[in-house]
Coordinates of C-alpha atoms (C1' of nucleotides) in Angstrom, one line a residue:
Chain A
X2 CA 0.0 0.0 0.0
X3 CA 1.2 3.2 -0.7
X4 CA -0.2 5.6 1.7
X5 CA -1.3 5.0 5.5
X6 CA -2.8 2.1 6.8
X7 CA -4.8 2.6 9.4
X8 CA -6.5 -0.5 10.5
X9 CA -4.1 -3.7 10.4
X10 CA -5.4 -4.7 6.6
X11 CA -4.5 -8.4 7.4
X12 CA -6.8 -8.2 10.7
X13 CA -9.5 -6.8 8.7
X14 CA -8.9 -9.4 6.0
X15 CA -9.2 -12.0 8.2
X16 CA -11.8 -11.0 11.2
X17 CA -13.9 -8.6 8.9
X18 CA -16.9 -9.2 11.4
X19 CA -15.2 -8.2 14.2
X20 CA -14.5 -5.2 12.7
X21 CA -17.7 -4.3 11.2
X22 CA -18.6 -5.0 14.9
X23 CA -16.0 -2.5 16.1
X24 CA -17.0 0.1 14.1
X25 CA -20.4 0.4 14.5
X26 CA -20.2 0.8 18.1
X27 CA -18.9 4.1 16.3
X28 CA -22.2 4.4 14.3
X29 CA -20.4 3.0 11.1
X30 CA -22.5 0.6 9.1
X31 CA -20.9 -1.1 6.1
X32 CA -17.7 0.9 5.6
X33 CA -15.5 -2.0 5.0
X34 CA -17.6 -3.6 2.3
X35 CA -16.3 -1.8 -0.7
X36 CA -12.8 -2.5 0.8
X37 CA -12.8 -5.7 1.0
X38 CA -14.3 -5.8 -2.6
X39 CA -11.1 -3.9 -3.4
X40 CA -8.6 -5.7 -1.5
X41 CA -9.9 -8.9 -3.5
X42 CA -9.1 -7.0 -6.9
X43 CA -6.2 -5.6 -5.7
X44 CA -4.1 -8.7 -4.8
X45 CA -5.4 -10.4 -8.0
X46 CA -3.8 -7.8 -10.3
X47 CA -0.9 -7.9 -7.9
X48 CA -0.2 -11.5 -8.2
X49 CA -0.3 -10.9 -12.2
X50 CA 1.8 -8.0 -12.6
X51 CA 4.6 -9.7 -10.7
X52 CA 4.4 -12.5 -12.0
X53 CA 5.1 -10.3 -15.5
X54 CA 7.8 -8.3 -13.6
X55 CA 9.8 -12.1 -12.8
X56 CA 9.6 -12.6 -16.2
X57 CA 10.8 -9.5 -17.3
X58 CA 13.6 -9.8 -15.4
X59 CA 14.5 -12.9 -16.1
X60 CA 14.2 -11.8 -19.8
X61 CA 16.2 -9.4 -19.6
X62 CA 19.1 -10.5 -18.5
X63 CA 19.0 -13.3 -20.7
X64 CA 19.2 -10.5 -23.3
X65 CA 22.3 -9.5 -21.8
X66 CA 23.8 -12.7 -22.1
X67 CA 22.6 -12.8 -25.6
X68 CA 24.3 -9.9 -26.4
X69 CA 27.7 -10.0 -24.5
X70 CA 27.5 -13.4 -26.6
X71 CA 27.1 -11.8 -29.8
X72 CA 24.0 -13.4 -30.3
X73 CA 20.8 -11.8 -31.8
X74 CA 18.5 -11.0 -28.8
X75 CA 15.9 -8.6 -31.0
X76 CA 12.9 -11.2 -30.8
X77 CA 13.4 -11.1 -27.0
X78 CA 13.3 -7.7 -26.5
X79 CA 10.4 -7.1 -29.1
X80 CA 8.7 -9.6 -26.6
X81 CA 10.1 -8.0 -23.3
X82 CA 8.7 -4.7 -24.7
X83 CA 5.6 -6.1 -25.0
X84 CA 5.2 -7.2 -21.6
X85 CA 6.3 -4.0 -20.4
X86 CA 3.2 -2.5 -21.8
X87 CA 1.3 -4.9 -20.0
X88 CA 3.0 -4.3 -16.7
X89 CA 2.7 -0.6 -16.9
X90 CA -1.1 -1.1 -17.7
X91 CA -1.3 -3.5 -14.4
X92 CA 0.7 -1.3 -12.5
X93 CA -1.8 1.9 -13.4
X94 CA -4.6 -0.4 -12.0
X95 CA -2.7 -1.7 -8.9
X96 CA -2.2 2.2 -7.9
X97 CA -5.7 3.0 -9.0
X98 CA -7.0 0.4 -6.4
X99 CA -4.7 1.2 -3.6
X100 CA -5.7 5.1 -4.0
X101 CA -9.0 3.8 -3.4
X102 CA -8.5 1.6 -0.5
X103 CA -6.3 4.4 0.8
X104 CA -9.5 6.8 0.7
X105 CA -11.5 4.6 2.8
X106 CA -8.8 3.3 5.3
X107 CA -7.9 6.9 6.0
X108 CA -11.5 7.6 6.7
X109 CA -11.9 5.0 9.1
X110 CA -12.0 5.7 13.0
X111 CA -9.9 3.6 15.3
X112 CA -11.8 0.4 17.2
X113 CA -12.8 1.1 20.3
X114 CA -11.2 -0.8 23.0
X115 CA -13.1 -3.4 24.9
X116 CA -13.6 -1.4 28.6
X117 CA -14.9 1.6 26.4
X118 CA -19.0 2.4 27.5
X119 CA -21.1 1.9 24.0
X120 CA -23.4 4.7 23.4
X121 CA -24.0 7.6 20.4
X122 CA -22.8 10.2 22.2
X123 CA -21.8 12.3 25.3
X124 CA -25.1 11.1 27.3
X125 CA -23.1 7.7 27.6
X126 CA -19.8 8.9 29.0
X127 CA -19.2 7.1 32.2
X128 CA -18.2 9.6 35.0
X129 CA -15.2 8.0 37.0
X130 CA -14.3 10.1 40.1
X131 CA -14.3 13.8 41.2
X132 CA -11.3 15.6 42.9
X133 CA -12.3 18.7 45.4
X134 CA -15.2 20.7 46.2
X135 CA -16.7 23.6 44.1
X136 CA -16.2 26.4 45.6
X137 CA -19.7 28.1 47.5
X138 CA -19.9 31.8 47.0
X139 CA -21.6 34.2 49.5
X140 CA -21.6 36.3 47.1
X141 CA -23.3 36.4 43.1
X142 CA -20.0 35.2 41.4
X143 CA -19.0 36.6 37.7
X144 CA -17.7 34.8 34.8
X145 CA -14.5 34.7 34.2
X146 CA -15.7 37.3 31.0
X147 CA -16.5 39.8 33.4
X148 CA -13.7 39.2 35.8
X149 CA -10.9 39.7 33.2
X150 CA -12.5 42.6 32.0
X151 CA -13.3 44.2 35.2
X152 CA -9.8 43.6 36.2
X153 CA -8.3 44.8 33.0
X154 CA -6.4 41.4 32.6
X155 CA -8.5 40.3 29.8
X156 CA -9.2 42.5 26.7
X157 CA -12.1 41.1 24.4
X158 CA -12.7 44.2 22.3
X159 CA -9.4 45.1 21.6
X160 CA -8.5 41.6 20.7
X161 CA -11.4 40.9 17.9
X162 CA -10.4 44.6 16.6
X163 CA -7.0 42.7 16.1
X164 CA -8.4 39.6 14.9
X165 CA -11.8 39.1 15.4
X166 CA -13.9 36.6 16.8
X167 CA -12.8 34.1 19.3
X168 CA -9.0 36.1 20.1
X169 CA -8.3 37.4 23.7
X170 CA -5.5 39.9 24.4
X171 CA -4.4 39.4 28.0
X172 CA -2.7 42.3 30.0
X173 CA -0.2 42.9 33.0
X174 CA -1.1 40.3 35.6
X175 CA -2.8 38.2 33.3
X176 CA -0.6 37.8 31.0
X177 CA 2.0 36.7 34.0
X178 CA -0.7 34.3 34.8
X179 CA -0.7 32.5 31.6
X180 CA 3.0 32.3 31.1
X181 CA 2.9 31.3 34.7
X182 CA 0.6 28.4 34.4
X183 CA 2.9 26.9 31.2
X184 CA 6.2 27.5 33.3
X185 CA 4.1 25.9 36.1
X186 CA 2.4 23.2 34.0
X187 CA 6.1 22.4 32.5
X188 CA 8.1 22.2 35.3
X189 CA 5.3 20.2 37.1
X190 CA 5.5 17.3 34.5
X191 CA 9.5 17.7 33.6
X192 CA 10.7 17.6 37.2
X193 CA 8.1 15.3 38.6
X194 CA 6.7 12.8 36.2
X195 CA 9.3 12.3 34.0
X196 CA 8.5 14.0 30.5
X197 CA 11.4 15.5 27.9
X198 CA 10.6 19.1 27.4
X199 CA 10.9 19.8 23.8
X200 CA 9.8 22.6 21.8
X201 CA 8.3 21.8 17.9
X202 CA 7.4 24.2 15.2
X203 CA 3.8 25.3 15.2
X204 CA 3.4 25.0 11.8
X205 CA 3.7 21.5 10.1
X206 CA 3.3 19.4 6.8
X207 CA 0.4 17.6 5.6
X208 CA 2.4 14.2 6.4
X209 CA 2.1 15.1 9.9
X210 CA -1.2 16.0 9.9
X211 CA -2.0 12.5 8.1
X212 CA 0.0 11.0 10.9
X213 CA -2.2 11.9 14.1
X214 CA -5.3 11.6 12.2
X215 CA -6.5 15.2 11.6
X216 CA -6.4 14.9 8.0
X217 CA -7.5 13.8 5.6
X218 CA -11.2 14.3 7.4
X219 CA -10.9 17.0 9.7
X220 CA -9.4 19.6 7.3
X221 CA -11.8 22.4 7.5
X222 CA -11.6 22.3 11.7
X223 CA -7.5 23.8 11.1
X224 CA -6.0 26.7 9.8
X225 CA -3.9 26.2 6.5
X226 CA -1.3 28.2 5.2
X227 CA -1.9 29.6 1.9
X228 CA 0.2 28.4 -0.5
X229 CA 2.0 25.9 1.2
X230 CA 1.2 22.7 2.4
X231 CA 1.4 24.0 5.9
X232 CA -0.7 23.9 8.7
X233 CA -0.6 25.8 12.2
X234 CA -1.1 23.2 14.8
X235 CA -4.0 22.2 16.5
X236 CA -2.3 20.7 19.1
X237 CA 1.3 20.1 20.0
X238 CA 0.2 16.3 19.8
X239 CA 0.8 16.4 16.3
X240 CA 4.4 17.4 16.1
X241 CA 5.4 15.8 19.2
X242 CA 3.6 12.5 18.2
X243 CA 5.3 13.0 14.9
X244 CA 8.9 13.3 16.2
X245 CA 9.6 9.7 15.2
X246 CA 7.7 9.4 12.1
X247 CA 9.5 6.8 9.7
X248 CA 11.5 5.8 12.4
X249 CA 12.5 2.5 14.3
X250 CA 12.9 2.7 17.5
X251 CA 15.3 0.9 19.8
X252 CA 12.7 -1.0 22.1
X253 CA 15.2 -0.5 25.0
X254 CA 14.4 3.3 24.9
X255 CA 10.8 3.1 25.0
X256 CA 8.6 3.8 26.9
X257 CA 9.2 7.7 25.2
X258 CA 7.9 11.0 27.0
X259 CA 7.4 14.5 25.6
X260 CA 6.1 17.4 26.6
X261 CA 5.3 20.3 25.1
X262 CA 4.2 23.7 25.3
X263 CA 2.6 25.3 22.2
X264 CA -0.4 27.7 21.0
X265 CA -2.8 25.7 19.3
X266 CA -5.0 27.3 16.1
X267 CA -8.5 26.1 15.3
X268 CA -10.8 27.2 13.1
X269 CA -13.6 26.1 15.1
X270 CA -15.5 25.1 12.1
X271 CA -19.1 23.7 13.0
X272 CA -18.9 25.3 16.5
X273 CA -21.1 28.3 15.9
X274 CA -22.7 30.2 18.8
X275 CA -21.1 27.7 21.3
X276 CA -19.2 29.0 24.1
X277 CA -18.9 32.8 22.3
X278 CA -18.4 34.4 25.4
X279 CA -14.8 34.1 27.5
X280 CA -11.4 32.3 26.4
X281 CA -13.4 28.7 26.5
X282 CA -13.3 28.6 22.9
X283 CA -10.6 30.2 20.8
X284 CA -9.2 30.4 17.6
X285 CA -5.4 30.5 18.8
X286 CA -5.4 28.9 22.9
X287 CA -2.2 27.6 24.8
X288 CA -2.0 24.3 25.9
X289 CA 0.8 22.0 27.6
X290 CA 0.8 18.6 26.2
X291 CA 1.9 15.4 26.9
X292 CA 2.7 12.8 24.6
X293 CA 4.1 9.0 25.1
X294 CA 5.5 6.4 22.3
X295 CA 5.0 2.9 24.4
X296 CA 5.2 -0.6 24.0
X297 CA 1.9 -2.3 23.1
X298 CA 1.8 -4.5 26.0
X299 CA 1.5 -1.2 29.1
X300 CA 0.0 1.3 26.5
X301 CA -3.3 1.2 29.2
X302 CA -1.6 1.2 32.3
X303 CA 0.7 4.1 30.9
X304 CA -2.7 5.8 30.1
X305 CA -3.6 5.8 33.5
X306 CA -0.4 7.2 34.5
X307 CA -0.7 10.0 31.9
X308 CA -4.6 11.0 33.2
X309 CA -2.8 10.8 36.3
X310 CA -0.3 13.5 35.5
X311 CA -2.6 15.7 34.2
X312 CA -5.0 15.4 37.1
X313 CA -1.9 16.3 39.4
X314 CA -1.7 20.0 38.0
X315 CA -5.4 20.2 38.7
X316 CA -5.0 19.1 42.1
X317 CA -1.9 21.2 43.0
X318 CA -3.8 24.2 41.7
X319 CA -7.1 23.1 44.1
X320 CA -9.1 23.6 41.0
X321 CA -12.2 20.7 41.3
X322 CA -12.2 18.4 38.5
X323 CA -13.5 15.3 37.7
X324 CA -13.1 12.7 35.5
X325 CA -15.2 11.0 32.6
X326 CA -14.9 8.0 30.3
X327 CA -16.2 8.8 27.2
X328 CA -18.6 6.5 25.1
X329 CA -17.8 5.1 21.4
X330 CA -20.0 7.7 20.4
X331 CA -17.8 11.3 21.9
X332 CA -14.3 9.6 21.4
X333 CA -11.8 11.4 19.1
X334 CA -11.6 10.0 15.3
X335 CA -7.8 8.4 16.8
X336 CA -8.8 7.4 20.0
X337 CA -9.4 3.5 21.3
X338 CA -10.3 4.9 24.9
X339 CA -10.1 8.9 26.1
X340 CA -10.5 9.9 29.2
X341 CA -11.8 13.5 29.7
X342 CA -11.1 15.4 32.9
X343 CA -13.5 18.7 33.0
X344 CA -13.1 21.2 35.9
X345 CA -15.3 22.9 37.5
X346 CA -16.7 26.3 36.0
X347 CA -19.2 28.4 38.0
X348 CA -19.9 30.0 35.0
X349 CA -21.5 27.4 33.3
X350 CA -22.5 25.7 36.8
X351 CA -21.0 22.5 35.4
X352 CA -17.7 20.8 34.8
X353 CA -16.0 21.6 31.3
X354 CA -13.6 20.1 29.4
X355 CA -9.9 20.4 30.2
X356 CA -8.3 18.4 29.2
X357 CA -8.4 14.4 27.0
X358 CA -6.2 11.7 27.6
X359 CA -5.9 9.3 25.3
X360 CA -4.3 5.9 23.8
X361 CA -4.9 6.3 20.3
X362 CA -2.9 2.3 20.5
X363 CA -1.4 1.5 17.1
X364 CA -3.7 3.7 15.0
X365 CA -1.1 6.9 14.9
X366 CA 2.0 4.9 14.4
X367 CA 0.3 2.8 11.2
X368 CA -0.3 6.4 10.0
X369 CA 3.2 8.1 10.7
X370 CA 5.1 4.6 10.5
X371 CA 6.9 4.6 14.1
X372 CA 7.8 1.6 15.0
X373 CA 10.2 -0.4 17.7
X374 CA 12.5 -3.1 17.7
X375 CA 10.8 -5.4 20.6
X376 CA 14.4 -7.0 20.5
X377 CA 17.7 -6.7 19.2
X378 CA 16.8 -9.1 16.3
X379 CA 13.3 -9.0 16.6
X380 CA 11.2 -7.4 13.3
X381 CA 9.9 -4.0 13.7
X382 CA 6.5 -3.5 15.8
X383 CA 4.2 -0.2 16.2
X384 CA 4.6 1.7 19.2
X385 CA 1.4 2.7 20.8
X386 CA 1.2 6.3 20.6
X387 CA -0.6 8.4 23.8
X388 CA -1.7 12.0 24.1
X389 CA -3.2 13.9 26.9
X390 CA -3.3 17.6 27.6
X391 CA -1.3 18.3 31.3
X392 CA -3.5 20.5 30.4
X393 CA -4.9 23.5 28.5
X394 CA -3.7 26.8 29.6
X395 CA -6.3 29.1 28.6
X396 CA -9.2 27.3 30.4
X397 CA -7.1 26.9 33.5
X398 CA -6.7 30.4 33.8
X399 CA -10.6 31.1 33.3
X400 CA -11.4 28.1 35.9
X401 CA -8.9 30.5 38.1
X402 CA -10.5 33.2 37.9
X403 CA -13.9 32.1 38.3
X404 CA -13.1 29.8 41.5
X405 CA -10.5 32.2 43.3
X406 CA -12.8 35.1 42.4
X407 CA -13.3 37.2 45.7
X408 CA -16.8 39.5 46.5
X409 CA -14.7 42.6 45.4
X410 CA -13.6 40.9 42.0
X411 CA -10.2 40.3 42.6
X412 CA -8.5 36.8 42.4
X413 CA -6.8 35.2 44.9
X414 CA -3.5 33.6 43.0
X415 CA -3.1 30.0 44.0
X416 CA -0.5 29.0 46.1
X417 CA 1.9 27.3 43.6
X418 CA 1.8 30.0 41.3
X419 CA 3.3 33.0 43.0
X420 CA 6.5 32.0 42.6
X421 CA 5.8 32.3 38.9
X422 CA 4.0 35.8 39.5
X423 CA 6.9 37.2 41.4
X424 CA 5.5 36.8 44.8
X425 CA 1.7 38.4 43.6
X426 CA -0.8 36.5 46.0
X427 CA -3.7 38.4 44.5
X428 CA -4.7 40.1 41.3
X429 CA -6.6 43.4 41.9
X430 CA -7.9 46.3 39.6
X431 CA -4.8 48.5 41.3
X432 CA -2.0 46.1 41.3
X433 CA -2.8 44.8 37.5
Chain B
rG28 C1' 16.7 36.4 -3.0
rG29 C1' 21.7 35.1 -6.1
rA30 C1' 25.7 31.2 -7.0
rG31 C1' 27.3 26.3 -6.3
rA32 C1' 27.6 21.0 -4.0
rG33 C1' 25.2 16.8 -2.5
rA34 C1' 21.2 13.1 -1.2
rU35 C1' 23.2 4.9 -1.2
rG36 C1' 21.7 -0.1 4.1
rG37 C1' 21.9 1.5 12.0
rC38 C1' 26.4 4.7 10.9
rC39 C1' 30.7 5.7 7.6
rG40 C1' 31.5 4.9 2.7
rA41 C1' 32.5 2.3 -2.5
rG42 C1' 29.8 2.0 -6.9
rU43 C1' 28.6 6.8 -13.6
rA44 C1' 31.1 4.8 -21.1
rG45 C1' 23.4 1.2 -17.7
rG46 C1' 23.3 -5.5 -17.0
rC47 C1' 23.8 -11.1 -12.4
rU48 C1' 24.7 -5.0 -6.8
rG49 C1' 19.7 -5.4 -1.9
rA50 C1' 23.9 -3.3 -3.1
rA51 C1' 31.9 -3.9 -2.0
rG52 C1' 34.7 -2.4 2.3
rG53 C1' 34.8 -0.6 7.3
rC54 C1' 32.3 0.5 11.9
rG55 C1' 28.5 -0.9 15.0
rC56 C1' 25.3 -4.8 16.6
rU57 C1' 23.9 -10.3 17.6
rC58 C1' 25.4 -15.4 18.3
rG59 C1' 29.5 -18.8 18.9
rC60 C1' 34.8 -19.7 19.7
rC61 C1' 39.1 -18.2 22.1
rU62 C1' 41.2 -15.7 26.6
rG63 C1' 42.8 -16.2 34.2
rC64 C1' 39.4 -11.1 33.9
rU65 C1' 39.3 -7.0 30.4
rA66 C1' 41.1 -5.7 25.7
rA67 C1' 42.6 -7.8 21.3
rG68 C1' 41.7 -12.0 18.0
rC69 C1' 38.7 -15.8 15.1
rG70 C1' 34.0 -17.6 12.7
rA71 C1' 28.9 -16.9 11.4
rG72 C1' 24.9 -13.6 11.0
rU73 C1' 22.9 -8.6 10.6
rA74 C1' 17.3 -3.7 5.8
rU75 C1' 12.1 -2.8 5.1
rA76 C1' 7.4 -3.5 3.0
rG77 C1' 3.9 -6.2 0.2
rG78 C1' 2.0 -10.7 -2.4
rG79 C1' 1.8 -16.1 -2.9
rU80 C1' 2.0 -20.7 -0.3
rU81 C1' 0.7 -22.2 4.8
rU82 C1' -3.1 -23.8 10.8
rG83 C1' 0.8 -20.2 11.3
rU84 C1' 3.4 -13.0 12.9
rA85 C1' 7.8 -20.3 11.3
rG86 C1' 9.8 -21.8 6.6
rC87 C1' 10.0 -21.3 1.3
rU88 C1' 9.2 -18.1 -2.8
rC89 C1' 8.2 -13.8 -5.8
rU90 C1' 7.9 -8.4 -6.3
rA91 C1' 9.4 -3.6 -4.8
rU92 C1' 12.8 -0.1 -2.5
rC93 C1' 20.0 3.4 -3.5
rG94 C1' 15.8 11.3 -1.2
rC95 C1' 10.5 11.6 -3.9
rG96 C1' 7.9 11.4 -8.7
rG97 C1' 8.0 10.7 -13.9
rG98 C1' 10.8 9.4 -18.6
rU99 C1' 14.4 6.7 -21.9
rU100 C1' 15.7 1.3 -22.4
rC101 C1' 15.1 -5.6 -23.4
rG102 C1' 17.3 -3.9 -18.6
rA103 C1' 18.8 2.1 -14.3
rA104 C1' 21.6 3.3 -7.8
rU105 C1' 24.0 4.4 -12.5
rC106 C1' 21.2 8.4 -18.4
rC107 C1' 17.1 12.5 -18.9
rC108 C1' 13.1 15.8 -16.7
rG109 C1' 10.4 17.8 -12.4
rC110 C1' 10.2 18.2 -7.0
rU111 C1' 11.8 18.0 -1.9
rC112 C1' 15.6 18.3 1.5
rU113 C1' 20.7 19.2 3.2
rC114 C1' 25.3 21.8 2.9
rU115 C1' 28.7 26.0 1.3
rC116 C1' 29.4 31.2 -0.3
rC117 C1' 27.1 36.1 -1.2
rG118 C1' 23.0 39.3 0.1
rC119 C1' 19.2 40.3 3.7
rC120 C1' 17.2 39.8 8.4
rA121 C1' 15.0 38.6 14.4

RNA sequence: GGAGAGAUGGCCGAGUAGGCUGAAGGCGCUCGCCUGCUAAGCGAGUAUAGGGUUUGUAGCUCUAUCGCGGGUUCGAAUCCCGCUCUCUCCGCCA
């Protein structure tokens, strides 16, 4: 196959029902159908046009011999010729077929794993635990949209006559607060829990973006740069789960940890009138995020390990939290299990979305070819490829705001971030 | 932006008047031998993907791959065209 695999073809050869089973836990009927069809007609051309392509090897080095000889060899050749025609006909087809089987494959969500809750969508997630109290107010509390305002730390006018909709320009003590969550959020998981700190490019290549899944069905959701086939990333998942693209890894250097911080650019396609207000959904939003490259046999276990991390930040910040399993119906298009931790918002008088954790198991490193020797002699394997965000900057600092809000509208900076704000224990209208 | 050089296996590095080179040689690595230990030495092995066969991710076999794509040819790592990337010099710039 020419382009990227996503499901093991062999597998779907050989347990199609399984997978037809799979995959309609993710509301997909019949996908694989047509691809089997293909596969059929694909591996019967195959099976011609190399047997063509022994010949004409064979052939023509007979015509060598011939020659060197000083024999006539021209019938030969006028019949090697020939055969070429045929080959390069065969060949066309062979291409043709894969393109096609490509097109489907690439369009195919990852299986689900087994412990995943079946459902259609979010109503099914399975909630798992919650961490700390929300906080009760004796007082009407604000939105993090009228704190950051009120305060002068967050600058919504200014910021969509800079860019429009869905940009935020943050000032004096809250733009401290956001570098100091990253610094904070970094050192946390660098120091602590074991991650590489590495810093990508926030623009990548279409490869890439093949890789992790985002294209080729999720094109209109990022922004691409005209003229070039470049892309701002969504998420620093991509290049950090892309750092070992094409490669084989030494299996004696796995398991792999990254972390990263980057902005991330959305174009928020489909989201229309959903969270307008505040920095919950943005066009350009920071986020910290981990990745790992693991053996298949502790991918879920490191899982748990990674939602761990992330929950750690959350729970050294006292910001509540809890976290939820999601169905077969709200998983990611890469994902075989996510966990989602939301924190609390008094704004929306709910838990929202924070970060998702997830082992996206071989599906990521069939795409972006990253693979491990098990052994030193052993034949390549994929890595199972994890991604969580530990976690995303911009709805931390709203979740902040809104939970350390005081009666007079100032914010009470927690604990573990003064360091980072040069000692500031609170943010108030005068000391901005 | 202007001028030039180059892209070969894990690494280094041969290979251009096209033929049996998946690819010499070296290093590294694996296994075995040897050695009082270590070092040195000796021997063997050491790319990836796909198809066929098969109970089989074993074996056997075929095909493909010398940056990527196309072309010429009976036949291309070797010739031609396009692209990408890397490096050097000049200019510019944070």
């Amino acid at each position: 196959m020419g382009g990227w695999p996503m499901l093991d073809i062999k597998y779907i050869r050989s347990h199609p029902e399984q997978v037809e089973e799979a995959l309609k836990k993710r509301n997909l009927v019949g996908a694989l159908d047509q691809f089997l069809d293909l596969d059929r007609q694909w591996r019967k051309i195959l099976v011609q046009v190399e047997d063509l392509k022994k010949f004409r090897n064979s052939a023509s080095q007979e015509v060598g011999k011939l020659k060197k000889a000083g024999q006539d060899a021209g019938e030969l050749q006028d019949k090697v010729r020939q055969v070429g025609q045929e080959i390069k006909a065969l060949d066309d087809q062979v291409k043709e077929l894969e393109t096609s089987m490509d097109a489907i494959l690439l369009n195919v969500p990852n299986l689900p794993h087994e412990s995943v809750p079946v459902g259609p969508d979010e109503e099914s997630n399975l909630e798992m635990r919650r961490w700390g109290e929300p906080p009760k107010f004796d007082f009407e509390p604000q939105a993090h949209w009228d704190l950051g305002p009120g305060l002068d730390i967050l600058d919504f006018e200014r910021a969509s006559r800079l860019s429009g909709a869905r940009f935020t320009v943050y000032k004096g003590a809250g733009a401290r607060l956001e570098r100091a969550v990253i610094n904070f959020y970094l050192d946390v998981h660098t120091s602590k829990h074991g991650y590489r700190e590495i810093w990508t490019p926030f623009m990548v290549n279409a490869d890439c973006m093949m890789g992790t899944g985002q294209l080729p069905k999720f094109a209109e959701d990022m922004f691409k740069i005209e003229g070039r086939e470049m892309y701002l990333v969504p998420t620093a998942e991509v290049p950090l789960t892309n750092l070992h693209r094409e490669e084989i890894l030494d299996g004696a250097d796995l398991p792999l940890y990254f972390t990263a911080y980057t902005p991330c650019f959305r174009a928020e396609a489909g989201a229309a009138g959903r969270d307008t207000r505040g920095i919950i959904r943005q066009h350009q939003f920071n986020k910290v995020e981990l990745v790992k490259l693991t053996r298949p046999e502790n991918s879920y276990e490191e899982l748990e390990k990674l939602t761990a991390d992330a929950e750690e930040v959350l729970q050294l910040l006292g910001l509540p939290y809890r976290v939820v399993l999601l169905s077969t119906g709200d998983m990611g298009f890469s994902s075989a299990k996510t966990y989602d931790l939301e924190v609390w918002m008094p704004s929306y008088n709910t838990y929202k979305e924070i970060s998702s954790c997830s082992n996206c198991e071989d599906f990521q490193a069939r795409r972006a070819n990253i693979r491990y020797r098990p052994e030193p002699k052993a034949r390549p394997q994929y890595v199972h490829t994890l991604n969580g965000s530990g976690v995303a900057v911009g709805r931390t600092v709203a979740a902040i705001l809104e939970n350390y809000q005081q009666a007079d509208g100032s914010i009470v900076v927690p604990e573990v971030l003064r360091p980072y704000m040069g000692g500031l224990d609170k943010i108030t209208r005068e000391g901005r």
